[in-house]
Amino acid sequence: MQIRVNLMGGLKSQSPENNTLDLPEGSTIDDLLAALDVDPAFVQTVMVNSKPQKDRSRVIFVDDELTLLPPVGGG
């Protein structure tokens, strides 16, 4: 299934082509992070359909749009 994913900040360099990724049905947010080769420690917030999602074992569905945000730093 095709998933739309937006990576922000320092994660943007790992964005898939056209911001879409093909994952098997039943994949979770953790599976998505592994497919993108993103260290989960560098993802502060995961948004699914514009809503924060803390449970990374949540199953992703074909119409879901995910946004990954790194920790915010600076001062």
Short mmCIF file of C-alpha atoms in Angstrom, two decimals:
data_model
loop_
_atom_site.label_atom_id
_atom_site.label_comp_id
_atom_site.label_asym_id
_atom_site.label_seq_id
_atom_site.Cartn_x
_atom_site.Cartn_y
_atom_site.Cartn_z
CA MET A 1 0.00 0.00 0.00
CA GLN A 2 1.16 3.54 -0.71
CA ILE A 3 1.60 5.80 2.32
CA ARG A 4 2.08 9.56 2.19
CA VAL A 5 4.74 10.70 4.64
CA ASN A 6 6.14 14.16 5.40
CA LEU A 7 9.46 14.43 7.19
CA MET A 8 10.27 17.77 8.75
CA GLY A 9 13.44 19.52 9.93
CA GLY A 10 16.56 17.37 10.10
CA LEU A 11 14.57 14.29 9.05
CA LYS A 12 13.72 15.81 5.65
CA SER A 13 16.89 14.40 4.06
CA GLN A 14 15.42 10.91 4.50
CA SER A 15 12.16 11.71 2.71
CA PRO A 16 11.11 9.12 0.15
CA GLU A 17 10.68 10.14 -3.49
CA ASN A 18 7.42 12.06 -3.98
CA ASN A 19 6.85 11.72 -0.20
CA THR A 20 5.29 8.29 -0.74
CA LEU A 21 6.41 4.92 0.51
CA ASP A 22 5.15 1.44 -0.33
CA LEU A 23 4.53 -0.65 2.79
CA PRO A 24 2.81 -4.00 3.30
CA GLU A 25 -0.73 -3.88 4.66
CA GLY A 26 -0.77 -4.12 8.44
CA SER A 27 2.43 -2.06 8.81
CA THR A 28 2.82 0.05 11.94
CA ILE A 29 4.45 3.40 12.61
CA ASP A 30 7.51 1.48 13.88
CA ASP A 31 7.61 -0.38 10.55
CA LEU A 32 7.49 2.95 8.72
CA LEU A 33 10.44 4.29 10.73
CA ALA A 34 12.43 1.13 9.95
CA ALA A 35 11.61 1.37 6.22
CA LEU A 36 12.81 4.98 6.20
CA ASP A 37 15.92 4.02 8.20
CA VAL A 38 15.02 6.69 10.77
CA ASP A 39 16.23 6.29 14.35
CA PRO A 40 13.08 6.48 16.52
CA ALA A 41 15.03 8.56 19.05
CA PHE A 42 15.18 11.37 16.47
CA VAL A 43 11.40 11.50 16.05
CA GLN A 44 9.75 13.62 18.74
CA THR A 45 6.23 13.66 17.35
CA VAL A 46 4.33 11.50 14.88
CA MET A 47 1.18 13.00 13.40
CA VAL A 48 -1.37 10.75 11.71
CA ASN A 49 -3.96 12.66 9.71
CA SER A 50 -2.93 15.87 11.54
CA LYS A 51 -3.41 14.33 15.01
CA PRO A 52 -0.55 13.44 17.40
CA GLN A 53 -0.06 9.69 17.74
CA LYS A 54 1.99 8.38 20.68
CA ASP A 55 1.40 4.67 20.03
CA ARG A 56 4.00 3.67 17.47
CA SER A 57 2.50 0.19 17.24
CA ARG A 58 -0.58 1.76 15.61
CA VAL A 59 -1.41 0.17 12.26
CA ILE A 60 -1.16 2.50 9.25
CA PHE A 61 -3.99 2.50 6.72
CA VAL A 62 -3.82 3.32 3.02
CA ASP A 63 -5.46 6.76 3.33
CA ASP A 64 -3.36 7.86 6.32
CA GLU A 65 -0.98 10.79 5.97
CA LEU A 66 1.92 10.79 8.42
CA THR A 67 4.16 13.66 9.47
CA LEU A 68 7.34 13.04 11.45
CA LEU A 69 8.78 15.87 13.53
CA PRO A 70 12.23 15.85 15.14
CA PRO A 71 12.90 17.27 18.60
CA VAL A 72 12.91 21.07 18.65
CA GLY A 73 16.09 22.68 19.90
CA GLY A 74 17.65 26.06 20.14
CA GLY A 75 17.03 29.03 22.24
#
